[in-house]
Short mmCIF file of C-alpha atoms in Angstrom, two decimals:
data_model
loop_
_atom_site.label_atom_id
_atom_site.label_comp_id
_atom_site.label_asym_id
_atom_site.label_seq_id
_atom_site.Cartn_x
_atom_site.Cartn_y
_atom_site.Cartn_z
CA MET A 19 7.72 -9.31 9.06
CA GLN A 20 4.78 -6.88 8.97
CA VAL A 21 1.56 -7.55 7.20
CA ILE A 22 -0.26 -4.39 6.11
CA PRO A 23 -3.86 -4.74 4.87
CA VAL A 24 -4.94 -2.41 1.99
CA LEU A 25 -8.19 -0.53 1.56
CA ASP A 26 -8.71 0.91 -1.96
CA LEU A 27 -11.17 3.82 -1.71
CA LYS A 28 -13.39 5.03 -4.49
CA ASP A 29 -16.42 7.10 -4.29
CA GLY A 30 -16.41 6.84 -0.58
CA ALA A 31 -16.43 3.01 -0.70
CA VAL A 32 -13.86 0.32 -0.45
CA VAL A 33 -13.48 -1.50 -3.85
CA ARG A 34 -11.88 -4.77 -4.77
CA ALA A 35 -8.71 -4.05 -6.59
CA GLN A 36 -8.07 -6.24 -9.79
CA ILE A 37 -4.92 -6.16 -11.66
CA GLY A 38 -4.67 -2.43 -11.55
CA GLU A 39 -7.71 -1.85 -14.01
CA ARG A 40 -9.37 0.81 -11.91
CA ASP A 41 -12.33 1.29 -14.17
CA ARG A 42 -13.42 -2.20 -13.26
CA TYR A 43 -13.20 -1.76 -9.63
CA ARG A 44 -16.43 -2.41 -7.70
CA PRO A 45 -17.57 -1.91 -4.10
CA ILE A 46 -16.11 -4.85 -2.08
CA LYS A 47 -18.46 -7.80 -0.89
CA THR A 48 -16.61 -9.27 1.86
CA PRO A 49 -17.48 -11.85 4.70
CA LEU A 50 -15.56 -9.66 7.10
CA ALA A 51 -17.86 -6.68 6.88
CA PRO A 52 -21.62 -5.86 6.49
CA SER A 53 -20.93 -3.18 3.73
CA SER A 54 -18.25 -1.57 1.60
CA ASP A 55 -18.07 1.19 4.04
CA PRO A 56 -14.36 2.05 4.89
CA VAL A 57 -14.99 1.88 8.74
CA ASP A 58 -16.86 -1.37 8.45
CA VAL A 59 -14.11 -2.84 6.30
CA ALA A 60 -11.36 -1.73 8.43
CA ARG A 61 -12.99 -2.96 11.45
CA GLY A 62 -13.42 -6.44 9.83
CA LEU A 63 -9.84 -6.69 8.92
CA LEU A 64 -9.02 -5.84 12.55
CA SER A 65 -11.19 -8.73 13.59
CA VAL A 66 -8.85 -11.25 11.76
CA HIS A 67 -5.76 -9.79 13.38
CA PRO A 68 -4.80 -6.78 15.50
CA PHE A 69 -3.05 -5.07 12.69
CA GLN A 70 -1.16 -1.81 13.59
CA THR A 71 -1.04 -0.26 10.14
CA LEU A 72 -3.44 -0.03 7.21
CA TYR A 73 -2.55 0.95 3.77
CA ILE A 74 -5.13 3.56 2.18
CA ALA A 75 -5.17 4.21 -1.49
CA ASP A 76 -7.45 7.12 -2.34
CA LEU A 77 -8.10 6.26 -5.80
CA ASP A 78 -10.12 9.38 -6.62
CA ALA A 79 -7.21 11.48 -5.37
CA ILE A 80 -4.82 9.64 -7.29
CA GLU A 81 -6.77 9.93 -10.56
CA GLY A 82 -7.42 13.69 -9.94
CA LEU A 83 -11.03 13.37 -8.92
CA GLY A 84 -10.77 14.93 -5.53
CA ALA A 85 -9.71 13.59 -2.21
CA SER A 86 -11.75 11.23 0.01
CA GLU A 87 -11.48 13.42 2.82
CA ALA A 88 -14.75 12.48 4.65
CA ALA A 89 -13.84 8.70 4.62
CA MET A 90 -10.30 9.52 5.74
CA ARG A 91 -11.48 11.52 8.86
CA ARG A 92 -13.95 8.67 9.64
CA LEU A 93 -11.24 6.16 9.61
CA ARG A 94 -8.89 8.35 11.80
CA HIS A 95 -11.65 8.91 14.10
CA ALA A 96 -12.81 5.40 14.34
CA LEU A 97 -9.27 3.75 14.56
CA PRO A 98 -7.15 6.20 16.46
CA GLN A 99 -4.84 3.25 17.59
CA VAL A 100 -3.90 2.33 13.91
CA SER A 101 -1.36 4.06 11.77
CA LEU A 102 -2.24 4.78 8.27
CA TRP A 103 -0.10 4.79 5.19
CA VAL A 104 -1.91 6.90 2.65
CA ASP A 105 -1.33 7.06 -1.17
CA ASN A 106 -3.43 10.18 -2.29
CA GLY A 107 -1.59 11.05 -5.47
CA ILE A 108 0.46 13.89 -3.96
CA ALA A 109 3.21 15.19 -6.33
CA ASP A 110 3.92 18.71 -5.38
CA PRO A 111 6.00 20.20 -2.30
CA ASP A 112 3.42 22.33 -0.90
CA SER A 113 0.78 19.65 -0.84
CA ALA A 114 3.15 17.20 0.61
CA SER A 115 4.33 19.64 3.45
CA ALA A 116 0.72 20.57 4.26
CA TRP A 117 -0.43 16.99 4.50
CA LEU A 118 2.71 15.93 6.71
CA ALA A 119 2.05 18.86 9.02
CA ARG A 120 -1.68 18.12 9.68
CA ALA A 121 -1.74 14.22 9.80
CA ASN A 122 0.34 12.20 11.97
CA HIS A 123 0.47 9.25 9.59
CA HIS A 124 2.75 8.15 6.77
CA LEU A 125 2.50 9.68 3.27
CA VAL A 126 2.99 7.19 0.41
CA LEU A 127 4.37 8.75 -2.68
CA GLY A 128 3.40 6.75 -5.54
CA SER A 129 5.86 6.85 -8.45
CA GLU A 130 2.89 6.80 -11.07
CA SER A 131 1.84 10.21 -9.71
CA GLN A 132 5.26 11.93 -9.79
CA ARG A 133 6.45 14.17 -12.62
CA ASP A 134 10.16 13.78 -11.73
CA ALA A 135 12.29 12.64 -8.76
CA LYS A 136 12.61 16.12 -7.07
CA LEU A 137 9.72 15.65 -4.47
CA VAL A 138 10.82 12.18 -3.32
CA GLY A 139 14.38 13.37 -3.14
CA ALA A 140 13.57 16.34 -1.07
CA LEU A 141 11.46 14.28 1.52
CA SER A 142 13.79 11.18 1.39
CA GLY A 143 14.90 11.82 4.93
CA HIS A 144 11.50 12.31 6.40
CA ASP A 145 10.61 9.51 8.75
CA ARG A 146 6.90 9.45 7.70
CA VAL A 147 7.39 9.31 3.89
CA VAL A 148 7.10 6.10 1.95
CA LEU A 149 7.95 5.76 -1.74
CA SER A 150 5.96 3.31 -3.86
CA LEU A 151 7.56 2.12 -6.88
CA ASP A 152 4.82 1.17 -9.35
CA PHE A 153 5.02 -1.24 -12.17
CA ARG A 154 2.35 -2.04 -14.82
CA ALA A 155 3.50 -5.48 -16.22
CA ALA A 156 7.25 -4.92 -17.23
CA GLN A 157 7.09 -1.19 -17.32
CA PHE A 158 8.00 1.23 -14.49
CA ALA A 159 5.09 3.73 -13.93
CA GLY A 160 6.92 6.95 -13.08
CA PRO A 161 9.85 9.08 -13.99
CA THR A 162 12.72 6.87 -14.99
CA GLU A 163 15.23 8.68 -12.80
CA LEU A 164 13.17 7.81 -9.64
CA LEU A 165 13.73 4.13 -10.37
CA ASP A 166 17.35 4.55 -11.48
CA ASP A 167 18.72 7.08 -8.69
CA THR A 168 18.75 5.17 -5.43
CA ARG A 169 19.81 8.29 -3.55
CA ALA A 170 16.38 9.67 -3.81
CA TRP A 171 14.88 6.78 -2.10
CA PRO A 172 13.54 7.03 1.55
CA ARG A 173 14.09 4.47 3.97
CA ARG A 174 10.87 2.72 3.28
CA LEU A 175 10.08 1.32 -0.18
CA ILE A 176 7.02 -0.43 -1.46
CA VAL A 177 7.46 -2.67 -4.67
CA MET A 178 4.02 -2.45 -6.35
CA THR A 179 3.17 -4.71 -9.21
CA LEU A 180 -0.18 -3.52 -10.27
CA ALA A 181 -0.98 -6.35 -12.63
CA ARG A 182 -0.69 -8.93 -9.83
CA VAL A 183 -3.12 -6.98 -7.27
CA GLY A 184 -6.10 -9.09 -6.58
CA SER A 185 -4.79 -11.64 -9.43
CA GLY A 186 -3.88 -14.64 -7.18
CA ALA A 187 -0.74 -14.76 -9.32
CA GLY A 188 1.66 -14.81 -6.37
CA PRO A 189 4.13 -12.01 -5.53
CA ASP A 190 6.60 -10.62 -8.08
CA THR A 191 9.69 -12.19 -6.24
CA ALA A 192 12.09 -11.48 -8.95
CA ARG A 193 11.42 -7.76 -9.14
CA ILE A 194 11.33 -7.53 -5.36
CA ALA A 195 14.73 -9.35 -5.07
CA GLN A 196 16.17 -6.87 -7.69
CA ILE A 197 14.94 -3.82 -5.93
CA ARG A 198 16.18 -5.10 -2.50
CA ALA A 199 19.66 -5.77 -4.02
CA ARG A 200 19.79 -2.06 -4.85
CA ALA A 201 18.13 -0.71 -1.78
CA GLY A 202 21.09 -0.55 0.55
CA GLY A 203 19.39 -1.70 3.72
CA ARG A 204 16.14 0.08 3.21
CA SER A 205 12.97 -1.72 4.36
CA ILE A 206 11.16 -3.16 1.40
CA TYR A 207 7.37 -3.82 1.36
CA ALA A 208 5.87 -6.21 -1.44
CA ALA A 209 2.60 -5.54 -2.91
CA GLY A 210 0.52 -7.46 -5.25
CA GLY A 211 -0.32 -11.05 -5.56
CA VAL A 212 0.19 -12.48 -2.07
CA ARG A 213 -2.03 -15.47 -1.86
CA ASP A 214 -1.41 -17.20 1.45
CA ALA A 215 1.11 -17.91 4.24
CA ALA A 216 3.44 -19.65 1.92
CA ASP A 217 3.78 -16.65 -0.17
CA LEU A 218 4.38 -14.56 3.04
CA ALA A 219 7.13 -17.05 3.96
CA ALA A 220 8.75 -16.73 0.55
CA LEU A 221 8.82 -12.94 0.96
CA GLN A 222 10.12 -13.25 4.46
CA HIS A 223 13.00 -15.59 3.05
CA LEU A 224 13.85 -12.84 0.64
CA GLY A 225 14.37 -10.42 3.41
CA VAL A 226 11.57 -8.06 2.97
CA ALA A 227 10.25 -6.02 5.84
CA GLY A 228 6.57 -6.48 4.96
CA ALA A 229 3.63 -7.12 2.64
CA LEU A 230 0.69 -5.35 1.60
CA VAL A 231 -2.48 -7.68 1.38
CA ALA A 232 -6.17 -7.47 0.69
CA THR A 233 -7.88 -10.31 -1.36
CA SER A 234 -6.32 -13.17 0.62
CA LEU A 235 -7.61 -11.70 3.83
CA HIS A 236 -11.16 -11.15 2.43
CA ASP A 237 -11.15 -14.61 0.65
CA GLY A 238 -9.99 -16.38 4.07
CA ARG A 239 -6.83 -17.76 2.41
CA LEU A 240 -4.67 -15.90 4.92
CA THR A 241 -6.13 -16.30 8.55
CA GLY A 242 -5.43 -14.87 11.89
CA ALA A 243 -3.71 -18.11 12.80
CA ASP A 244 -1.42 -17.68 9.91
CA LEU A 245 -0.42 -14.23 10.93
CA ALA A 246 0.06 -15.31 14.46
CA ARG A 247 2.49 -17.86 13.53
CA LEU A 248 4.35 -15.39 11.37
CA GLU A 249 4.82 -13.21 14.29
CA ALA A 250 5.90 -15.94 16.73
#
């Protein structure tokens, strides 16, 4: 099972995500890093465990306020050995093709940013495309055909319950199980609510391929020893 730390970027800083209410996000204060600078925080996370992948949510880009290009360049330069999964709100074919051509990382297509299922369907066979199925409470955030038509799904899926992000409420296991039952062998990654090693064990029991985590790493409830045992 793969654990992927999350960095939420806003105004050039890493912010602490909280139940999907982005207007409340503030620069993170964490014992893992001396500042909220993205490179500092990324290095702090890597001091906990030698993660191979980081998930980056460019919140400014997702909200149409301009991409955090400078921060992304610095992360790529500082951490060349780390694979990045990047959600930057891309929703059109030209932007997706240009991004995939110039970056050797994974493009996350968030359902909340999509106007229809066409882009995801067109890129579903691309090895570096990940679909994030985003949920706000009980509601799917995105075009309904993207949730209903599994033929459009790529081989990696994130099940993102935004109301559980940073909440300490535990992962949304019922919804994750429902999506996995329809996914036809695709790899499922859980996002939102992971508190500790017990939650990861529960997700592993469900058969998910990985989990996106942030708060539990910064708060110390999920440790390097926990992660080492998970991989043993």
